[in-house]
């Protein structure tokens, strides 16, 4: 090999070194963004290097030139990929065609075979570029140049013989080695760059880890093999109270004497490779507070796997521990209640999208009430255990609660089948998904007692109604029969008064006056008693009545009396339509107005205010006066027949008026109430059905 060929090889080697630079710039340091433009640019630059290699060739014979294009193109295919390889190969083929000569076809074949071997090798041996060994690179160089030798068979015979005689052996010695060296340099660049990236990432990770440890909400500590503290984060300071400077190089300060053996055991297990996960200990902090911590331990090893210490994460679970204890206590309390309560509790699961309901559990009282054994019903259909549950309506109610997730009350019903017969009251509510709970009570005795009470009440009511009718008939008959002799007494008294008054002595005149007054009082009393007894004797019909018209009629009826007393009667609110009996309502209102005009303070002018309000379907008609008032102890008594609080000399009356008011309102389905302040007046309120 002459000086010219040697110089060409040196130039080729220098150009091949630029591959390392290009690969570092475009593929090692570059990011993955803009990948296609990067490959195109690198392809043109690599093509230029390949062209440079070809321009620094040496001539073996006229038209037959040699260079390291096979090394360059093989490495381009192996390291740079398809797009750069095609661009570089195209530029090399173009140059070789321009160069011409009898070696054109073998040259182009070498270009295409070299880049193809590189691409095929990269495709079939997919791996990280930095993982390619020197041996692999050398074998790759041999394969590339074996194909190069095959391409040389296309040379004319004389040139082919000259090549194989002079250049074949040096090519197979030098070119694979050159391929290996340049490929190894490129691989080294990758490894170096990745090492730098790994160191940077390690440093960044270490910094992040340090920040995480420092700001962690849980205590993170580490111990050496003598169980002395080597690290102590801020959370540990906050939880236990000791500063990092107070504990470094010392045993853990929070371990109680009673727990040293447990901690020794835990540390030994950790160093044996048995990590501790969530073991709890009661501890004392620096200020003497008792806390509960949960411990997670793991061994620390160096890069050679040797034990260096213990890494621990400690969480303050004091509040959680208290909550768990409270929950357990609550569960135990409710479990005792569930097992010992006197009412039944059954837990069901709805299955097959509502096609059936099965038993999950039933408490002892439920089993006693229904006469079943808990073990025999678990998992079985409700309909199989209690065949009449559908007829009872309870089964459908269970499904409704499951569908709506709303609690429901299943009213008292009698359950009866061939085995049991009892009355039950059920309250049903949803529990967890597809679960329903029924709380039920055996109310058989209560229902039987209620039936008996209802029967007795009905019988007693019938007896009382009959007695009342008899009393009313008796009162009516007595009152009616008393009218004839009373009329005779009053009539003869008047005759004596008219004919013989002047001839009677003064004492006789006084006695005759007593007889006349007594007769008048007796007549008023009989009239009132007859009116009271007539109320309710005929059927009561309720109609829609304008309350304003009723009140106006009552005021008109008493107009003369109002004028005599100098009274002021006013309606201060609108009066709505009511649902009542006209006769009964007029009696009630008239009697209340009469009382307001009668029972007033001497020398004062009666003032009567009439108002109403509508509430929840009822009309409350109020008649308020400024009279003498009534003490609280008499509020019930005054509504009884013949009950009077004053003498005839104080206020005239029969003691029947308020009895007529109450009876009239009760017969219409309403009620009457009283509010009064002695000396200031009374307020009577009638409760009447509204429209």
XYZ file of C-alpha atoms in Angstrom:
691
model
C 0.000 0.000 0.000
C 1.543 3.327 -1.142
C 1.839 6.653 0.609
C -1.259 7.944 -1.241
C -3.402 5.047 0.022
C -2.111 5.498 3.587
C -2.989 9.185 3.534
C -6.467 8.361 2.248
C -6.983 5.897 5.115
C -5.975 8.536 7.658
C -8.397 11.006 6.133
C -11.125 8.356 6.166
C -10.479 7.610 9.813
C -10.703 11.307 10.674
C -14.008 11.620 8.844
C -15.388 8.547 10.590
C -14.646 10.193 13.935
C -17.171 12.911 12.973
C -19.833 10.199 13.202
C -19.301 10.177 16.954
C -19.790 13.936 17.106
C -22.924 13.863 14.931
C -24.449 10.990 16.901
C -23.765 12.787 20.174
C -25.330 16.021 18.944
C -28.375 14.591 17.194
C -29.174 11.423 19.149
C -27.556 11.562 22.556
C -28.026 15.169 23.652
C -31.119 15.895 21.543
C -34.622 15.385 22.916
C -37.253 13.259 21.176
C -39.195 16.311 20.011
C -39.091 17.234 16.294
C -37.831 13.703 15.433
C -38.368 13.772 11.653
C -36.576 17.115 11.068
C -33.720 15.889 13.232
C -33.364 12.690 11.165
C -33.457 14.590 7.868
C -30.798 17.087 8.954
C -28.578 14.375 10.413
C -29.067 12.322 7.205
C -27.712 15.146 5.011
C -24.757 15.734 7.365
C -23.957 12.015 7.429
C -24.250 11.912 3.642
C -21.739 14.749 3.435
C -19.331 12.823 5.677
C -19.806 9.724 3.494
C -19.139 11.792 0.381
C -15.993 13.135 2.086
C -14.873 9.590 2.780
C -15.425 8.634 -0.869
C -13.516 11.707 -2.108
C -10.529 10.612 0.019
C -10.173 7.226 -1.669
C -7.238 5.444 -3.268
C -7.156 3.797 -6.659
C -6.457 0.125 -6.922
C -6.626 0.091 -10.709
C -8.077 2.419 -13.360
C -11.777 2.983 -12.440
C -11.507 0.889 -9.260
C -11.302 2.993 -6.070
C -11.424 2.043 -2.405
C -12.414 3.922 0.758
C -14.199 3.330 4.109
C -17.709 4.008 2.774
C -18.720 0.472 3.841
C -17.720 1.278 7.438
C -19.570 4.593 7.351
C -22.780 3.327 5.780
C -22.901 0.204 7.937
C -22.634 2.334 11.100
C -25.228 4.791 9.750
C -27.706 1.922 9.251
C -26.926 0.434 12.672
C -27.045 3.621 14.778
C -28.954 6.329 12.923
C -31.988 4.554 11.499
C -33.877 4.410 8.219
C -34.287 8.057 7.106
C -30.637 9.144 7.652
C -29.480 5.854 6.046
C -31.559 6.410 2.893
C -30.399 10.031 2.544
C -26.730 9.105 3.064
C -26.922 6.085 0.741
C -28.614 8.186 -1.950
C -25.893 10.837 -1.787
C -23.182 8.135 -1.900
C -24.772 6.369 -4.878
C -25.063 9.680 -6.725
C -21.377 10.494 -6.157
C -20.302 6.988 -7.205
C -22.231 7.296 -10.461
C -20.529 10.635 -11.168
C -17.125 9.112 -10.458
C -17.749 6.403 -13.104
C -15.279 3.684 -14.088
C -15.449 -0.071 -14.203
C -15.950 -0.224 -10.402
C -19.234 1.711 -10.475
C -21.554 -1.287 -10.132
C -19.508 -2.995 -7.377
C -19.270 0.393 -5.622
C -23.001 1.002 -5.706
C -23.592 -2.602 -4.572
C -21.228 -2.045 -1.639
C -23.114 1.121 -0.647
C -26.479 -0.603 -0.725
C -25.304 -3.803 0.999
C -23.509 -1.937 3.800
C -26.456 0.272 4.702
C -28.871 -2.695 4.370
C -26.824 -4.865 6.718
C -26.836 -2.033 9.272
C -30.602 -1.553 9.088
C -31.322 -5.299 9.198
C -28.959 -5.780 12.152
C -30.667 -2.931 14.030
C -34.116 -4.383 13.284
C -33.371 -7.988 14.336
C -31.265 -7.106 17.390
C -33.498 -4.516 18.991
C -31.729 -3.236 22.082
C -30.411 -0.079 23.636
C -27.467 1.233 21.575
C -25.265 1.517 24.654
C -25.668 -2.220 25.259
C -23.728 -3.236 22.105
C -20.486 -5.007 23.048
C -17.120 -4.813 21.242
C -17.552 -8.399 20.078
C -20.952 -7.634 18.569
C -19.562 -4.560 16.811
C -16.598 -6.548 15.450
C -18.846 -9.334 14.176
C -21.059 -6.660 12.594
C -17.988 -5.241 10.800
C -17.091 -8.685 9.507
C -20.619 -9.284 8.127
C -20.667 -5.868 6.418
C -17.352 -6.501 4.735
C -18.081 -10.068 3.795
C -20.932 -8.601 1.734
C -18.453 -6.010 0.432
C -16.159 -8.834 -0.767
C -19.099 -10.493 -2.485
C -19.849 -7.203 -4.242
C -16.240 -7.146 -5.492
C -16.972 -10.277 -7.496
C -18.754 -7.912 -9.900
C -15.385 -6.304 -10.866
C -13.798 -7.136 -14.196
C -11.627 -10.239 -13.942
C -8.260 -8.462 -13.939
C -9.327 -5.889 -11.320
C -11.062 -8.609 -9.277
C -7.891 -10.715 -9.228
C -5.814 -7.708 -8.296
C -8.236 -6.795 -5.439
C -8.360 -10.236 -3.934
C -4.586 -10.591 -4.296
C -3.631 -7.218 -2.820
C -6.560 -5.680 -0.848
C -8.915 -8.422 0.337
C -6.896 -9.458 3.376
C -6.102 -5.905 4.601
C -9.772 -4.963 4.154
C -10.965 -7.877 6.305
C -8.342 -7.042 8.912
C -8.660 -3.253 9.069
C -12.274 -2.483 8.156
C -14.058 -4.678 10.823
C -11.652 -3.306 13.419
C -12.431 0.248 12.293
C -16.148 -0.528 12.466
C -15.706 -1.880 15.988
C -13.661 1.145 17.188
C -15.984 3.829 15.784
C -19.099 1.927 16.962
C -17.547 1.513 20.409
C -16.860 5.266 20.574
C -20.473 6.031 19.720
C -21.682 3.489 22.296
C -19.393 5.059 24.882
C -20.878 8.470 24.207
C -24.332 7.067 24.913
C -23.188 5.377 28.107
C -21.379 8.494 29.289
C -24.360 10.711 28.560
C -26.719 8.331 30.265
C -24.395 8.081 33.201
C -24.423 11.850 33.514
C -28.217 11.830 33.181
C -28.459 9.073 35.801
C -26.231 11.022 38.182
C -28.315 14.146 37.612
C -31.514 12.190 38.103
C -30.065 10.554 41.206
C -29.133 13.956 42.622
C -32.562 15.334 41.754
C -34.254 12.293 43.239
C -32.145 12.606 46.376
C -33.162 16.248 46.706
C -36.817 15.403 46.165
C -36.571 12.539 48.614
C -34.973 14.833 51.189
C -37.791 17.351 50.730
C -40.400 14.591 50.984
C -38.822 13.212 54.147
C -38.512 16.686 55.660
C -42.100 17.707 54.894
C -43.723 14.321 55.373
C -46.813 14.397 57.643
C -45.613 11.159 59.259
C -42.480 10.664 61.300
C -39.570 9.180 59.320
C -36.503 8.079 61.269
C -33.526 5.792 60.750
C -31.308 3.852 63.163
C -27.850 2.357 62.881
C -27.065 -1.202 63.857
C -26.672 -0.121 67.482
C -30.271 1.203 67.341
C -29.140 4.808 67.638
C -30.882 7.578 65.715
C -29.239 8.638 62.443
C -32.094 10.735 61.018
C -35.149 12.406 62.519
C -37.529 14.497 60.369
C -39.697 17.475 61.297
C -42.826 15.355 61.684
C -41.008 13.261 64.291
C -40.129 16.477 66.144
C -43.776 17.578 66.031
C -45.210 14.203 67.109
C -42.788 13.348 69.905
C -41.548 16.787 70.956
C -37.779 16.149 70.768
C -35.672 18.180 68.329
C -33.379 16.425 65.860
C -30.288 17.738 67.691
C -31.548 16.153 70.924
C -31.826 12.606 69.558
C -29.113 12.157 66.878
C -26.630 9.497 67.923
C -28.796 8.428 70.860
C -31.307 5.626 71.450
C -34.942 6.346 70.688
C -36.173 8.643 73.490
C -39.833 7.644 73.477
C -39.480 3.933 74.266
C -40.933 3.053 77.663
C -39.183 0.588 79.944
C -42.088 -1.808 79.609
C -41.720 -1.824 75.814
C -38.001 -2.319 75.385
C -38.326 -6.064 74.861
C -41.041 -5.575 72.235
C -38.916 -3.014 70.379
C -35.865 -5.289 70.585
C -37.883 -8.149 69.099
C -39.258 -5.873 66.331
C -35.772 -4.572 65.418
C -34.304 -8.076 65.314
C -37.097 -9.211 63.007
C -36.538 -6.173 60.781
C -32.800 -6.883 60.454
C -33.633 -10.488 59.551
C -35.563 -9.152 56.568
C -39.006 -9.385 58.128
C -40.509 -5.905 57.654
C -42.877 -4.643 60.325
C -46.177 -3.345 58.946
C -48.517 -1.365 61.153
C -47.638 -2.593 64.631
C -49.051 -0.271 67.300
C -47.455 0.999 70.494
C -48.556 3.354 73.259
C -45.897 6.032 73.781
C -45.164 9.067 75.938
C -44.122 12.326 74.303
C -41.558 14.748 75.693
C -44.287 16.703 77.502
C -45.786 13.529 79.019
C -48.796 13.052 76.712
C -49.801 9.509 75.855
C -50.125 8.797 72.117
C -50.611 5.725 69.958
C -48.203 5.262 67.042
C -48.288 2.807 64.156
C -44.837 1.566 63.113
C -43.610 0.461 59.671
C -40.001 -0.822 59.680
C -37.670 -2.048 56.933
C -33.931 -2.852 56.837
C -31.428 -0.452 55.210
C -28.710 -2.039 53.036
C -25.706 -0.601 51.211
C -24.897 -1.103 47.520
C -23.368 -4.482 48.340
C -26.433 -5.685 50.201
C -24.913 -5.393 53.671
C -27.116 -4.260 56.546
C -26.573 -0.653 57.554
C -29.529 0.018 59.840
C -33.295 0.318 60.135
C -35.648 2.666 58.347
C -38.898 3.456 60.167
C -42.131 5.298 59.382
C -44.199 6.196 62.436
C -47.757 7.507 62.243
C -49.652 9.156 65.080
C -52.956 7.237 65.152
C -54.141 8.391 68.577
C -57.425 9.855 67.355
C -57.994 6.955 64.988
C -57.312 4.534 67.838
C -59.822 6.327 70.065
C -62.387 6.310 67.274
C -61.822 2.584 66.689
C -62.223 1.839 70.392
C -65.389 3.952 70.481
C -66.668 2.151 67.383
C -65.941 -1.257 68.897
C -67.639 -0.217 72.124
C -70.611 1.086 70.156
C -70.784 -2.090 68.079
C -70.611 -4.194 71.245
C -73.318 -2.090 72.895
C -75.610 -2.325 69.893
C -74.858 -6.027 69.534
C -75.963 -6.564 73.134
C -79.051 -4.478 72.443
C -79.734 -6.464 69.277
C -79.391 -9.772 71.107
C -81.327 -8.792 74.251
C -84.069 -6.439 73.049
C -87.672 -7.587 73.468
C -88.713 -6.787 69.904
C -87.774 -8.747 66.815
C -85.201 -7.656 64.229
C -84.860 -9.421 60.877
C -82.212 -8.624 58.261
C -82.982 -9.518 54.656
C -81.115 -9.496 51.342
C -82.950 -8.808 48.095
C -81.583 -11.065 45.346
C -82.046 -11.522 41.601
C -83.041 -7.884 41.106
C -86.052 -8.165 43.383
C -87.244 -11.658 42.430
C -86.734 -12.973 45.948
C -85.835 -11.962 49.509
C -83.711 -14.186 51.757
C -82.845 -14.090 55.450
C -79.423 -12.825 56.523
C -80.085 -12.784 60.261
C -82.731 -12.601 62.978
C -82.249 -11.761 66.633
C -83.376 -14.094 69.467
C -86.583 -12.141 70.153
C -87.511 -12.340 66.470
C -86.970 -16.100 66.519
C -89.062 -16.389 69.689
C -91.908 -14.306 68.243
C -92.020 -16.173 64.928
C -91.211 -19.618 66.352
C -88.205 -20.310 64.084
C -84.601 -21.306 64.646
C -81.964 -18.862 63.370
C -79.809 -21.531 61.747
C -82.711 -23.010 59.810
C -83.698 -19.720 58.127
C -80.320 -18.195 57.155
C -80.024 -17.897 53.382
C -83.552 -19.193 52.799
C -86.381 -17.378 51.053
C -88.795 -15.396 53.222
C -91.717 -16.861 51.278
C -90.508 -20.394 52.038
C -90.315 -19.743 55.799
C -93.462 -17.591 56.085
C -95.848 -18.595 53.256
C -98.457 -15.940 54.169
C -96.002 -13.013 54.010
C -97.219 -11.995 50.534
C -100.871 -12.018 51.626
C -99.873 -9.982 54.688
C -98.456 -7.285 52.373
C -95.089 -7.289 54.146
C -93.206 -8.896 51.253
C -94.223 -6.137 48.836
C -93.306 -3.521 51.438
C -89.772 -5.019 51.703
C -89.373 -4.705 47.929
C -90.641 -1.101 48.004
C -88.113 -0.125 50.684
C -85.326 -1.766 48.664
C -86.346 0.061 45.479
C -86.940 3.499 47.020
C -84.337 3.412 49.823
C -86.940 5.070 52.065
C -88.062 3.710 55.454
C -91.693 2.642 55.682
C -94.169 1.535 58.337
C -96.184 -1.581 57.698
C -99.233 -1.145 59.949
C -100.498 -3.760 62.367
C -101.673 -6.868 60.524
C -102.557 -10.370 61.554
C -100.196 -13.061 60.262
C -101.534 -16.590 60.143
C -100.359 -19.829 58.574
C -100.481 -23.502 59.551
C -97.763 -22.971 62.171
C -98.229 -19.554 63.828
C -100.941 -16.947 64.356
C -100.109 -13.496 65.741
C -100.505 -9.741 65.200
C -97.350 -7.826 64.190
C -96.370 -4.189 63.777
C -93.431 -3.715 61.341
C -91.044 -0.812 60.724
C -88.830 -1.349 57.665
C -85.784 0.635 56.576
C -82.948 0.150 54.038
C -79.517 -0.910 55.238
C -76.517 -1.577 53.021
C -76.817 -2.313 49.312
C -79.518 -4.927 48.669
C -80.177 -5.266 52.416
C -83.385 -4.395 54.266
C -84.072 -4.466 58.018
C -87.471 -5.040 59.611
C -88.147 -4.276 63.273
C -91.326 -5.993 64.398
C -93.275 -6.490 67.592
C -95.805 -9.083 68.665
C -98.844 -6.956 69.534
C -101.331 -9.814 69.790
C -102.245 -9.138 73.426
C -102.549 -5.432 72.765
C -104.817 -5.994 69.777
C -107.010 -8.418 71.711
C -107.202 -5.910 74.541
C -108.051 -3.114 72.097
C -110.779 -5.236 70.553
C -112.210 -5.875 74.010
C -111.945 -2.189 74.915
C -113.603 -1.188 71.641
C -116.411 -3.622 72.341
C -116.834 -2.259 75.853
C -116.640 1.344 74.667
C -119.210 0.639 71.979
C -121.533 -0.986 74.481
C -120.979 1.800 76.996
C -121.515 4.437 74.328
C -124.768 2.823 73.301
C -125.818 2.710 76.952
C -124.869 6.369 77.473
C -126.652 7.436 74.303
C -129.745 5.619 75.440
C -129.455 7.190 78.896
C -128.939 10.644 77.378
C -131.982 10.205 75.216
C -133.969 9.093 78.225
C -132.705 12.083 80.214
C -133.460 14.473 77.379
C -136.919 12.948 76.994
C -137.400 13.155 80.730
C -136.210 16.784 80.831
C -138.442 17.635 77.903
C -141.418 15.874 79.460
C -140.822 17.371 82.881
C -140.351 20.829 81.439
C -143.406 20.495 79.248
C -145.572 19.106 82.059
C -144.422 21.870 84.424
C -145.637 24.537 82.057
C -149.400 23.983 82.816
C -149.259 24.390 86.642
C -146.688 27.168 86.236
C -149.001 29.024 83.880
C -151.791 28.593 86.484
C -149.567 29.962 89.266
C -148.492 32.922 87.165
C -152.053 33.515 85.956
C -153.673 33.522 89.409
C -150.802 35.614 90.778
C -151.526 38.230 88.120
C -155.283 38.168 88.869
C -154.634 38.680 92.576
C -152.173 41.444 91.778
C -154.608 43.192 89.418
C -157.811 42.850 91.574
C -156.731 42.719 95.164
C -153.289 44.346 95.397
C -154.682 47.527 96.977
C -156.642 45.614 99.622
C -153.666 43.479 100.682
C -151.532 44.535 103.577
C -147.945 45.570 102.813
C -146.519 42.217 103.879
C -149.018 40.381 101.638
C -148.074 42.587 98.704
C -144.377 41.728 99.305
C -145.095 37.977 99.400
C -147.182 38.222 96.228
C -144.221 39.934 94.533
C -141.969 37.016 95.545
C -144.462 34.559 94.022
C -144.624 36.478 90.725
C -140.827 36.752 90.415
C -140.317 33.084 91.287
C -142.871 32.149 88.659
C -141.065 34.251 86.025
C -137.705 32.763 86.931
C -139.190 29.304 86.807
C -140.638 30.039 83.382
C -137.239 31.215 82.056
C -135.591 28.119 83.517
C -138.084 25.790 81.868
C -137.694 27.592 78.532
C -133.928 27.197 78.708
C -134.198 23.546 79.672
C -136.581 22.882 76.808
C -134.216 24.614 74.376
C -131.273 22.571 75.648
C -133.224 19.294 75.392
C -134.422 20.100 71.858
C -130.842 20.487 70.567
C -129.898 17.316 68.758
C -133.323 15.700 68.883
C -133.733 16.216 65.161
C -131.093 15.159 62.574
C -128.188 17.550 62.114
C -127.416 18.721 58.568
C -124.307 20.766 57.847
C -124.212 23.222 54.951
C -121.943 25.900 53.578
C -122.930 29.093 55.384
C -121.565 32.646 55.127
C -120.391 33.332 58.678
C -120.830 37.092 58.195
C -124.590 36.679 57.545
C -125.031 34.471 60.619
C -123.276 36.965 62.892
C -125.178 39.900 61.398
C -128.524 38.113 62.068
C -127.535 37.438 65.671
C -126.543 41.075 66.191
C -129.849 42.221 64.647
C -131.785 39.903 66.974
C -130.106 41.518 69.986
C -130.187 45.055 68.611
C -132.694 46.355 71.209
C -130.661 44.872 74.051
C -127.476 46.408 72.597
C -129.107 49.823 72.548
C -130.380 49.451 76.102
C -126.920 48.588 77.390
C -125.253 51.268 75.244
C -122.939 48.554 73.964
C -120.496 48.657 71.024
C -120.430 45.462 68.927
C -117.983 45.386 65.987
C -116.647 42.842 63.461
C -112.905 43.524 63.129
C -111.903 40.909 60.499
C -113.377 39.272 57.458
C -115.638 36.324 58.273
C -115.302 33.366 55.842
C -117.735 30.677 54.756
C -118.098 27.750 57.163
C -119.531 24.268 57.071
C -122.169 24.247 59.851
C -125.825 23.953 60.879
C -127.511 27.340 60.729
C -129.819 26.862 63.757
C -127.085 25.505 66.035
C -124.572 28.145 64.990
C -127.040 30.973 65.608
C -127.888 29.600 69.070
C -124.175 29.467 69.985
C -123.331 32.956 68.713
C -126.510 34.535 70.209
C -125.849 33.081 73.677
C -122.228 34.289 73.640
C -123.337 37.807 72.630
C -126.016 37.794 75.362
C -123.405 36.850 77.971
C -121.090 39.633 76.729
C -123.935 42.164 77.124
C -124.889 40.830 80.572
C -121.638 40.262 82.444
C -119.993 43.666 82.321
C -118.618 45.922 85.027
C -121.126 48.293 86.673
C -120.956 51.740 85.118
C -118.873 50.581 82.139
C -120.016 50.330 78.560
C -119.904 46.791 77.036
C -117.468 46.545 74.109
C -117.652 43.352 72.023
C -115.199 42.496 69.207
C -115.864 39.691 66.741
C -113.017 38.222 64.627
C -111.965 35.010 62.896
C -108.953 33.187 61.456
C -108.568 30.180 59.178
C -106.077 27.428 60.055
C -105.654 23.865 58.745
C -109.241 23.519 57.515
C -110.861 25.073 60.585
C -112.354 28.511 61.194
C -111.862 29.968 64.679
C -114.610 32.507 65.483
C -113.698 34.667 68.502
C -116.122 36.846 70.554
C -114.150 39.039 72.949
C -115.654 41.330 75.618
C -114.420 43.770 78.276
C -116.576 42.253 81.008
C -115.936 40.957 84.501
C -113.914 37.939 83.340
C -113.837 34.383 84.736
C -111.270 32.779 87.018
C -109.292 29.844 85.567
C -110.751 27.324 88.007
C -114.248 27.865 86.575
C -113.362 27.550 82.883
C -114.621 23.972 82.613
C -117.473 24.226 85.105
C -119.328 27.085 83.396
C -120.158 24.913 80.364
C -122.234 22.513 82.540
C -126.011 22.862 82.833
C -127.333 25.129 85.635
C -123.798 26.218 86.639
C -123.830 29.869 87.732
C -121.103 31.923 89.362
C -123.321 34.848 90.441
C -126.693 35.428 92.133
C -129.751 36.805 90.377
C -129.306 40.045 92.266
C -125.804 40.424 90.708
C -126.526 39.185 87.188
C -129.752 37.559 85.945
C -129.593 34.198 84.181
C -130.432 30.486 84.220
C -126.998 28.825 83.906
C -127.967 27.091 80.661
C -126.643 29.507 77.983
C -123.020 28.273 77.837
C -124.243 24.648 78.001
C -126.299 25.348 74.867
C -123.195 26.909 73.209
C -120.995 23.901 73.901
C -123.601 21.304 72.919
C -124.387 23.135 69.687
C -120.729 23.363 68.620
C -119.965 19.750 69.575
C -122.910 18.507 67.498
C -121.359 20.281 64.477
C -118.019 18.519 65.037
C -116.285 21.538 66.550
C -115.378 22.783 70.002
C -115.404 25.887 72.230
C -112.541 27.328 74.317
C -112.126 30.191 76.749
C -109.394 32.685 77.614
C -110.177 35.147 80.392
C -108.581 37.596 82.811
C -110.762 38.433 85.848
C -111.774 42.101 85.778
C -110.608 42.627 82.181
C -112.847 40.472 80.033
C -113.269 37.084 78.329
C -112.524 35.661 74.918
C -114.695 32.727 73.729
C -113.550 30.928 70.545
C -115.728 28.607 68.480
C -113.912 26.009 66.358
C -116.005 25.446 63.217
C -115.290 23.424 60.068
C -114.043 25.613 57.243
C -114.806 25.372 53.543
